[in-house]
Amino acid sequence: MRAVGNEDHTGFTLTSSKIQFVEVGFKNEKFILQNIDEVYFDERLNLTEDKETKITSVLQTAFNELLIKNRTSASTASFTLPVEMFYTVQIPYDNTLLYQDLLEEIRWELSVLYPFVNPKELVIQHIEIEKNKIVDRNTILVSALRRKYLQMIKYFCDENKLSLKFVDNSHFASERALSSVYNLKDTVSLSLYVSNSSLSLIFSLEGKPVWFKTVAYHSASEIPEIILKETSPGETVNINRSLIDSAYISGEDISDSFVNTLSANTGIEFSRFNPFENINPDPKLLDNNFYSQKFNTFSPAAGIAYRLA
């Protein structure tokens, strides 16, 4: 289990309807889970259309309620944002390119794929992935966020005397929580993240992501078909359901019945994993419904709270 140094660290997950938080502390030479909670907003937000001033106002009201309900000592914070707020692509690349040339190549690719966005307005992170038995070429996984959203989160943290550490995609953070629970070496694993309007998939080889895909949907009835399609061999991806050793799911309010139905309709046995399995809780959390029942929905907040770098 990892946190930022030996100081308390809070991970927040922001969705269109609520804010969740997970606080990890360091006491008696070990990490403990100190707080878990969530607060629904008074009104549903459109995080990509509403003005930043409106979002921060609604967020502040919910945060004030969290503070009233929970005693927190954390001075550092990190945020996860919905998958839909990021421009995420996986593309082939030349691994002999110098860093600056690679960055220019990424910006050009983004300008082609998303012509309505100025690449200079984006904050970009990327992961270089060597060719492997699933993807037969060197690829780069690019995730970009409009700079204004990063500035919005930074403003919120400054106003609340919090030091901002990280901002990340909710699925990537959830994947980090997953790897803190299970040893995924020598396996091919699939993780799903289900939000209100999109499904994202991460295929990992020996615990390291090698393929990422996001697919928009209009109705939950479309999800099994999307999974069946994305777990079938493609032109550039050598994946099929028989290769998958383990499959996990997280997202906004995933129920056991949903997981069971999804498993039955796809032939893939999905697990609703517990991100708190390997960290000792404060005794007060043992009767907390979020800790005992709704643990899976806190995977992104937990994953970003555990993040070291």
mmCIF file of C-alpha atoms in Angstrom:
data_model
loop_
_atom_site.group_PDB
_atom_site.id
_atom_site.type_symbol
_atom_site.label_atom_id
_atom_site.label_comp_id
_atom_site.label_asym_id
_atom_site.label_seq_id
_atom_site.Cartn_x
_atom_site.Cartn_y
_atom_site.Cartn_z
ATOM 1 C CA MET A 1 0.000 0.000 0.000
ATOM 2 C CA ARG A 2 1.385 3.390 -0.973
ATOM 3 C CA ALA A 3 0.528 6.972 -0.219
ATOM 4 C CA VAL A 4 2.265 10.278 -0.787
ATOM 5 C CA GLY A 5 5.320 10.058 1.470
ATOM 6 C CA ASN A 6 4.282 9.487 5.063
ATOM 7 C CA GLU A 7 1.587 12.163 5.132
ATOM 8 C CA ASP A 8 -2.178 11.870 5.049
ATOM 9 C CA HIS A 9 -3.554 11.954 1.520
ATOM 10 C CA THR A 10 -7.123 12.302 0.274
ATOM 11 C CA GLY A 11 -8.382 10.959 -3.028
ATOM 12 C CA PHE A 12 -11.482 12.525 -4.544
ATOM 13 C CA THR A 13 -13.662 11.202 -7.354
ATOM 14 C CA LEU A 14 -15.791 13.764 -9.149
ATOM 15 C CA THR A 15 -18.798 12.628 -11.192
ATOM 16 C CA SER A 16 -21.746 14.519 -12.628
ATOM 17 C CA SER A 17 -23.866 13.690 -9.604
ATOM 18 C CA LYS A 18 -21.569 13.449 -6.552
ATOM 19 C CA ILE A 19 -18.162 13.704 -4.967
ATOM 20 C CA GLN A 20 -16.518 10.785 -3.163
ATOM 21 C CA PHE A 21 -13.476 10.808 -0.963
ATOM 22 C CA VAL A 22 -11.053 8.298 0.510
ATOM 23 C CA GLU A 23 -8.510 9.409 3.087
ATOM 24 C CA VAL A 24 -5.367 7.402 3.773
ATOM 25 C CA GLY A 25 -3.301 8.180 6.869
ATOM 26 C CA PHE A 26 0.069 7.089 8.201
ATOM 27 C CA LYS A 27 0.137 6.143 11.884
ATOM 28 C CA ASN A 28 2.382 3.913 13.949
ATOM 29 C CA GLU A 29 4.591 3.200 10.930
ATOM 30 C CA LYS A 30 1.756 1.899 8.772
ATOM 31 C CA PHE A 31 -0.934 3.160 6.421
ATOM 32 C CA ILE A 32 -4.554 3.110 7.534
ATOM 33 C CA LEU A 33 -7.854 3.900 5.887
ATOM 34 C CA GLN A 34 -9.194 6.880 7.821
ATOM 35 C CA ASN A 35 -12.291 8.097 5.999
ATOM 36 C CA ILE A 36 -14.705 7.062 3.239
ATOM 37 C CA ASP A 37 -17.712 9.145 2.298
ATOM 38 C CA GLU A 38 -19.700 10.659 -0.544
ATOM 39 C CA VAL A 39 -22.075 13.577 -1.012
ATOM 40 C CA TYR A 40 -24.576 14.011 -3.833
ATOM 41 C CA PHE A 41 -24.833 17.407 -5.488
ATOM 42 C CA ASP A 42 -27.994 19.491 -5.208
ATOM 43 C CA GLU A 43 -28.180 19.457 -8.996
ATOM 44 C CA ARG A 44 -26.667 17.223 -11.639
ATOM 45 C CA LEU A 45 -23.700 18.760 -13.414
ATOM 46 C CA ASN A 46 -22.645 18.612 -17.039
ATOM 47 C CA LEU A 47 -18.908 18.631 -16.425
ATOM 48 C CA THR A 48 -17.965 19.385 -20.024
ATOM 49 C CA GLU A 49 -20.607 22.051 -20.687
ATOM 50 C CA ASP A 50 -21.233 23.889 -17.400
ATOM 51 C CA LYS A 51 -19.092 26.895 -16.566
ATOM 52 C CA GLU A 52 -16.175 26.213 -14.241
ATOM 53 C CA THR A 53 -17.555 28.754 -11.760
ATOM 54 C CA LYS A 54 -20.772 26.747 -11.465
ATOM 55 C CA ILE A 55 -18.913 23.461 -11.051
ATOM 56 C CA THR A 56 -16.619 24.814 -8.329
ATOM 57 C CA SER A 57 -19.586 26.373 -6.494
ATOM 58 C CA VAL A 58 -21.518 23.092 -6.452
ATOM 59 C CA LEU A 59 -18.327 21.218 -5.556
ATOM 60 C CA GLN A 60 -17.592 23.582 -2.664
ATOM 61 C CA THR A 61 -21.058 23.107 -1.172
ATOM 62 C CA ALA A 62 -20.651 19.328 -1.270
ATOM 63 C CA PHE A 63 -17.114 19.553 0.127
ATOM 64 C CA ASN A 64 -18.337 21.648 3.049
ATOM 65 C CA GLU A 65 -20.833 18.900 3.845
ATOM 66 C CA LEU A 66 -18.041 16.317 3.744
ATOM 67 C CA LEU A 67 -16.038 18.392 6.222
ATOM 68 C CA ILE A 68 -18.989 18.660 8.585
ATOM 69 C CA LYS A 69 -19.521 14.889 8.499
ATOM 70 C CA ASN A 70 -15.869 13.851 8.731
ATOM 71 C CA ARG A 71 -12.868 14.920 10.763
ATOM 72 C CA THR A 72 -9.999 15.063 8.304
ATOM 73 C CA SER A 73 -6.390 16.100 8.751
ATOM 74 C CA ALA A 74 -5.221 15.643 5.161
ATOM 75 C CA SER A 75 -3.441 18.589 3.578
ATOM 76 C CA THR A 76 -2.800 16.922 0.211
ATOM 77 C CA ALA A 77 -5.426 15.904 -2.308
ATOM 78 C CA SER A 78 -5.731 14.217 -5.681
ATOM 79 C CA PHE A 79 -8.708 13.995 -8.031
ATOM 80 C CA THR A 80 -10.103 11.556 -10.546
ATOM 81 C CA LEU A 81 -12.379 12.842 -13.278
ATOM 82 C CA PRO A 82 -14.818 10.949 -15.520
ATOM 83 C CA VAL A 83 -13.388 9.023 -18.450
ATOM 84 C CA GLU A 84 -15.529 11.139 -20.803
ATOM 85 C CA MET A 85 -13.594 14.305 -19.901
ATOM 86 C CA PHE A 86 -10.372 12.890 -21.350
ATOM 87 C CA TYR A 87 -9.281 12.491 -24.963
ATOM 88 C CA THR A 88 -7.717 9.047 -24.799
ATOM 89 C CA VAL A 89 -6.241 7.169 -27.757
ATOM 90 C CA GLN A 90 -3.762 4.376 -28.347
ATOM 91 C CA ILE A 91 -1.729 4.735 -31.500
ATOM 92 C CA PRO A 92 1.357 3.143 -33.119
ATOM 93 C CA TYR A 93 4.584 5.085 -32.658
ATOM 94 C CA ASP A 94 8.254 5.042 -33.561
ATOM 95 C CA ASN A 95 10.220 4.320 -30.383
ATOM 96 C CA THR A 96 13.345 5.945 -31.851
ATOM 97 C CA LEU A 97 11.742 9.404 -31.723
ATOM 98 C CA LEU A 98 13.244 11.943 -29.348
ATOM 99 C CA TYR A 99 10.911 13.149 -26.583
ATOM 100 C CA GLN A 100 10.125 16.520 -28.174
ATOM 101 C CA ASP A 101 9.484 14.915 -31.557
ATOM 102 C CA LEU A 102 7.230 12.349 -29.915
ATOM 103 C CA LEU A 103 5.277 15.117 -28.207
ATOM 104 C CA GLU A 104 4.798 16.898 -31.521
ATOM 105 C CA GLU A 105 3.619 13.627 -33.084
ATOM 106 C CA ILE A 106 1.081 13.185 -30.262
ATOM 107 C CA ARG A 107 -0.231 16.730 -30.695
ATOM 108 C CA TRP A 108 -0.597 16.198 -34.439
ATOM 109 C CA GLU A 109 -2.507 12.920 -33.904
ATOM 110 C CA LEU A 110 -4.835 14.627 -31.411
ATOM 111 C CA SER A 111 -5.467 17.505 -33.843
ATOM 112 C CA VAL A 112 -6.515 14.983 -36.500
ATOM 113 C CA LEU A 113 -8.694 12.881 -34.201
ATOM 114 C CA TYR A 114 -10.218 15.854 -32.367
ATOM 115 C CA PRO A 115 -10.153 18.802 -34.798
ATOM 116 C CA PHE A 116 -12.475 20.817 -32.557
ATOM 117 C CA VAL A 117 -9.825 20.957 -29.793
ATOM 118 C CA ASN A 118 -6.669 23.053 -29.828
ATOM 119 C CA PRO A 119 -3.853 20.690 -28.743
ATOM 120 C CA LYS A 120 -2.149 23.618 -27.002
ATOM 121 C CA GLU A 121 -5.126 23.767 -24.633
ATOM 122 C CA LEU A 122 -4.533 20.184 -23.513
ATOM 123 C CA VAL A 123 -2.448 18.706 -20.723
ATOM 124 C CA ILE A 124 -1.045 15.464 -22.098
ATOM 125 C CA GLN A 125 0.292 12.342 -20.440
ATOM 126 C CA HIS A 126 1.347 9.171 -22.203
ATOM 127 C CA ILE A 127 2.523 5.612 -21.627
ATOM 128 C CA GLU A 128 4.848 3.881 -24.081
ATOM 129 C CA ILE A 129 3.904 0.217 -24.596
ATOM 130 C CA GLU A 130 6.214 -2.235 -26.317
ATOM 131 C CA LYS A 131 4.740 -4.764 -28.742
ATOM 132 C CA ASN A 132 3.519 -7.888 -27.009
ATOM 133 C CA LYS A 133 1.386 -10.976 -27.560
ATOM 134 C CA ILE A 134 -1.796 -8.884 -27.512
ATOM 135 C CA VAL A 135 -0.707 -5.856 -29.571
ATOM 136 C CA ASP A 136 1.806 -6.680 -32.303
ATOM 137 C CA ARG A 137 3.407 -3.241 -32.606
ATOM 138 C CA ASN A 138 4.843 -0.527 -30.389
ATOM 139 C CA THR A 139 2.041 1.760 -29.266
ATOM 140 C CA ILE A 140 1.607 4.793 -27.102
ATOM 141 C CA LEU A 141 -1.401 5.356 -24.850
ATOM 142 C CA VAL A 142 -2.243 9.048 -24.784
ATOM 143 C CA SER A 143 -4.594 10.693 -22.313
ATOM 144 C CA ALA A 144 -5.264 14.417 -22.614
ATOM 145 C CA LEU A 145 -7.372 16.790 -20.531
ATOM 146 C CA ARG A 146 -8.365 20.364 -21.222
ATOM 147 C CA ARG A 147 -6.082 22.618 -19.195
ATOM 148 C CA LYS A 148 -9.047 24.614 -17.884
ATOM 149 C CA TYR A 149 -10.263 21.606 -15.869
ATOM 150 C CA LEU A 150 -6.870 21.195 -14.253
ATOM 151 C CA GLN A 151 -6.899 24.896 -13.413
ATOM 152 C CA MET A 152 -10.406 24.529 -11.974
ATOM 153 C CA ILE A 153 -9.304 21.721 -9.632
ATOM 154 C CA LYS A 154 -6.177 23.671 -8.668
ATOM 155 C CA TYR A 155 -8.311 26.714 -7.799
ATOM 156 C CA PHE A 156 -10.623 24.580 -5.650
ATOM 157 C CA CYS A 157 -7.668 23.094 -3.772
ATOM 158 C CA ASP A 158 -6.062 26.503 -3.223
ATOM 159 C CA GLU A 159 -9.333 27.875 -1.838
ATOM 160 C CA ASN A 160 -9.480 24.976 0.643
ATOM 161 C CA LYS A 161 -5.785 25.047 1.571
ATOM 162 C CA LEU A 162 -5.129 21.688 -0.029
ATOM 163 C CA SER A 163 -1.973 20.845 -1.926
ATOM 164 C CA LEU A 164 -2.949 19.270 -5.256
ATOM 165 C CA LYS A 165 -0.860 16.206 -6.142
ATOM 166 C CA PHE A 166 -2.476 14.349 -9.037
ATOM 167 C CA VAL A 167 -5.413 14.505 -11.448
ATOM 168 C CA ASP A 168 -6.223 11.332 -13.360
ATOM 169 C CA ASN A 169 -8.752 9.420 -15.412
ATOM 170 C CA SER A 170 -11.138 7.476 -13.139
ATOM 171 C CA HIS A 171 -10.476 4.169 -14.882
ATOM 172 C CA PHE A 172 -6.692 4.536 -14.675
ATOM 173 C CA ALA A 173 -7.007 5.270 -10.954
ATOM 174 C CA SER A 174 -9.342 2.314 -10.480
ATOM 175 C CA GLU A 175 -6.792 0.106 -12.251
ATOM 176 C CA ARG A 176 -4.165 1.270 -9.744
ATOM 177 C CA ALA A 177 -6.465 0.220 -6.890
ATOM 178 C CA LEU A 178 -6.950 -3.145 -8.576
ATOM 179 C CA SER A 179 -3.199 -3.752 -8.794
ATOM 180 C CA SER A 180 -2.876 -2.948 -5.075
ATOM 181 C CA VAL A 181 -5.252 -5.810 -4.282
ATOM 182 C CA TYR A 182 -4.212 -8.595 -6.666
ATOM 183 C CA ASN A 183 -0.950 -9.976 -7.970
ATOM 184 C CA LEU A 184 -1.603 -9.927 -11.704
ATOM 185 C CA LYS A 185 1.803 -11.179 -12.841
ATOM 186 C CA ASP A 186 1.794 -14.030 -15.351
ATOM 187 C CA THR A 187 -1.824 -13.251 -16.279
ATOM 188 C CA VAL A 188 -3.918 -11.528 -18.909
ATOM 189 C CA SER A 189 -6.522 -9.448 -17.103
ATOM 190 C CA LEU A 190 -9.417 -7.320 -18.252
ATOM 191 C CA SER A 191 -10.862 -4.458 -16.276
ATOM 192 C CA LEU A 192 -14.034 -2.565 -17.140
ATOM 193 C CA TYR A 193 -15.125 0.834 -15.945
ATOM 194 C CA VAL A 194 -18.784 1.678 -16.431
ATOM 195 C CA SER A 195 -19.979 5.273 -16.309
ATOM 196 C CA ASN A 196 -23.269 6.862 -17.285
ATOM 197 C CA SER A 197 -22.486 7.099 -20.981
ATOM 198 C CA SER A 198 -19.343 5.121 -21.728
ATOM 199 C CA LEU A 199 -17.635 1.815 -21.142
ATOM 200 C CA SER A 200 -13.850 1.643 -21.015
ATOM 201 C CA LEU A 201 -11.726 -1.485 -21.153
ATOM 202 C CA ILE A 202 -8.128 -2.080 -20.100
ATOM 203 C CA PHE A 203 -6.316 -5.266 -21.048
ATOM 204 C CA SER A 204 -3.248 -5.860 -18.896
ATOM 205 C CA LEU A 205 -0.416 -8.291 -19.408
ATOM 206 C CA GLU A 206 1.451 -9.286 -16.242
ATOM 207 C CA GLY A 207 -0.148 -6.390 -14.400
ATOM 208 C CA LYS A 208 0.786 -3.714 -16.965
ATOM 209 C CA PRO A 209 -1.805 -2.118 -19.291
ATOM 210 C CA VAL A 210 -1.249 -2.982 -22.960
ATOM 211 C CA TRP A 211 -4.575 -2.028 -24.571
ATOM 212 C CA PHE A 212 -7.182 0.600 -23.737
ATOM 213 C CA LYS A 213 -10.497 1.348 -25.412
ATOM 214 C CA THR A 214 -13.452 3.599 -24.616
ATOM 215 C CA VAL A 215 -16.837 3.035 -26.232
ATOM 216 C CA ALA A 216 -19.848 5.323 -25.834
ATOM 217 C CA TYR A 217 -23.277 3.758 -25.340
ATOM 218 C CA HIS A 218 -26.859 4.997 -25.092
ATOM 219 C CA SER A 219 -28.428 2.132 -23.148
ATOM 220 C CA ALA A 220 -27.018 -0.401 -20.676
ATOM 221 C CA SER A 221 -28.486 -3.109 -22.910
ATOM 222 C CA GLU A 222 -25.656 -2.366 -25.373
ATOM 223 C CA ILE A 223 -22.880 -3.209 -22.890
ATOM 224 C CA PRO A 224 -22.740 -7.029 -23.352
ATOM 225 C CA GLU A 225 -22.512 -6.627 -27.135
ATOM 226 C CA ILE A 226 -19.713 -4.071 -26.782
ATOM 227 C CA ILE A 227 -17.763 -6.428 -24.511
ATOM 228 C CA LEU A 228 -18.216 -9.356 -26.889
ATOM 229 C CA LYS A 229 -16.947 -7.247 -29.782
ATOM 230 C CA GLU A 230 -13.962 -5.820 -27.912
ATOM 231 C CA THR A 231 -12.882 -9.250 -26.620
ATOM 232 C CA SER A 232 -12.759 -10.728 -30.115
ATOM 233 C CA PRO A 233 -9.657 -10.751 -32.344
ATOM 234 C CA GLY A 234 -9.164 -7.623 -34.426
ATOM 235 C CA GLU A 235 -6.788 -6.412 -37.105
ATOM 236 C CA THR A 236 -4.312 -4.960 -34.615
ATOM 237 C CA VAL A 237 -5.308 -6.629 -31.346
ATOM 238 C CA ASN A 238 -4.804 -10.335 -30.717
ATOM 239 C CA ILE A 239 -7.352 -10.819 -27.945
ATOM 240 C CA ASN A 240 -10.074 -13.346 -27.381
ATOM 241 C CA ARG A 241 -12.057 -14.399 -24.366
ATOM 242 C CA SER A 242 -10.128 -17.635 -23.875
ATOM 243 C CA LEU A 243 -6.939 -15.632 -23.183
ATOM 244 C CA ILE A 244 -8.470 -13.726 -20.264
ATOM 245 C CA ASP A 245 -7.354 -15.162 -16.913
ATOM 246 C CA SER A 246 -9.315 -12.724 -14.750
ATOM 247 C CA ALA A 247 -11.832 -9.922 -15.269
ATOM 248 C CA TYR A 248 -12.825 -7.093 -12.957
ATOM 249 C CA ILE A 249 -15.389 -4.341 -13.004
ATOM 250 C CA SER A 250 -15.851 -1.004 -11.286
ATOM 251 C CA GLY A 251 -17.762 2.179 -11.957
ATOM 252 C CA GLU A 252 -20.658 4.257 -10.783
ATOM 253 C CA ASP A 253 -22.971 2.158 -8.608
ATOM 254 C CA ILE A 254 -22.244 -1.323 -9.964
ATOM 255 C CA SER A 255 -24.545 -3.885 -8.302
ATOM 256 C CA ASP A 256 -23.983 -7.609 -7.819
ATOM 257 C CA SER A 257 -27.020 -8.358 -9.995
ATOM 258 C CA PHE A 258 -25.574 -6.216 -12.795
ATOM 259 C CA VAL A 259 -22.261 -8.103 -12.586
ATOM 260 C CA ASN A 260 -24.011 -11.491 -12.562
ATOM 261 C CA THR A 261 -26.137 -10.583 -15.582
ATOM 262 C CA LEU A 262 -23.111 -9.248 -17.453
ATOM 263 C CA SER A 263 -21.131 -12.414 -16.733
ATOM 264 C CA ALA A 264 -24.006 -14.599 -17.917
ATOM 265 C CA ASN A 265 -24.411 -12.645 -21.155
ATOM 266 C CA THR A 266 -20.728 -12.492 -22.092
ATOM 267 C CA GLY A 267 -19.331 -15.759 -20.747
ATOM 268 C CA ILE A 268 -16.677 -13.761 -18.839
ATOM 269 C CA GLU A 269 -16.659 -14.087 -15.060
ATOM 270 C CA PHE A 270 -16.403 -10.529 -13.761
ATOM 271 C CA SER A 271 -15.541 -9.685 -10.145
ATOM 272 C CA ARG A 272 -16.583 -6.536 -8.275
ATOM 273 C CA PHE A 273 -13.272 -6.112 -6.472
ATOM 274 C CA ASN A 274 -12.708 -4.449 -3.090
ATOM 275 C CA PRO A 275 -10.037 -1.689 -3.217
ATOM 276 C CA PHE A 276 -9.782 -1.707 0.599
ATOM 277 C CA GLU A 277 -8.818 -5.358 0.915
ATOM 278 C CA ASN A 278 -5.134 -4.741 1.680
ATOM 279 C CA ILE A 279 -5.301 -1.707 3.963
ATOM 280 C CA ASN A 280 -6.211 -1.641 7.650
ATOM 281 C CA PRO A 281 -9.304 0.476 8.381
ATOM 282 C CA ASP A 282 -9.870 2.828 11.266
ATOM 283 C CA PRO A 283 -12.228 0.906 13.614
ATOM 284 C CA LYS A 284 -14.955 3.516 13.089
ATOM 285 C CA LEU A 285 -15.246 2.383 9.443
ATOM 286 C CA LEU A 286 -16.219 -1.206 10.254
ATOM 287 C CA ASP A 287 -19.888 -0.193 10.481
ATOM 288 C CA ASN A 288 -19.661 2.180 7.521
ATOM 289 C CA ASN A 289 -21.886 0.996 4.653
ATOM 290 C CA PHE A 290 -19.491 2.476 2.087
ATOM 291 C CA TYR A 291 -16.686 0.307 3.486
ATOM 292 C CA SER A 292 -18.668 -2.886 3.876
ATOM 293 C CA GLN A 293 -21.118 -2.749 0.944
ATOM 294 C CA LYS A 294 -20.357 0.003 -1.604
ATOM 295 C CA PHE A 295 -16.580 -0.441 -1.588
ATOM 296 C CA ASN A 296 -16.273 -1.039 -5.337
ATOM 297 C CA THR A 297 -17.679 2.324 -6.343
ATOM 298 C CA PHE A 298 -14.828 3.995 -4.396
ATOM 299 C CA SER A 299 -12.126 2.312 -6.511
ATOM 300 C CA PRO A 300 -11.013 5.493 -8.344
ATOM 301 C CA ALA A 301 -10.800 7.566 -5.149
ATOM 302 C CA ALA A 302 -8.897 4.752 -3.434
ATOM 303 C CA GLY A 303 -6.541 4.295 -6.371
ATOM 304 C CA ILE A 304 -5.616 7.974 -6.545
ATOM 305 C CA ALA A 305 -5.237 8.118 -2.747
ATOM 306 C CA TYR A 306 -2.743 5.235 -2.912
ATOM 307 C CA ARG A 307 -0.740 6.871 -5.685
ATOM 308 C CA LEU A 308 2.892 7.693 -5.004
ATOM 309 C CA ALA A 309 4.061 9.002 -8.367
#
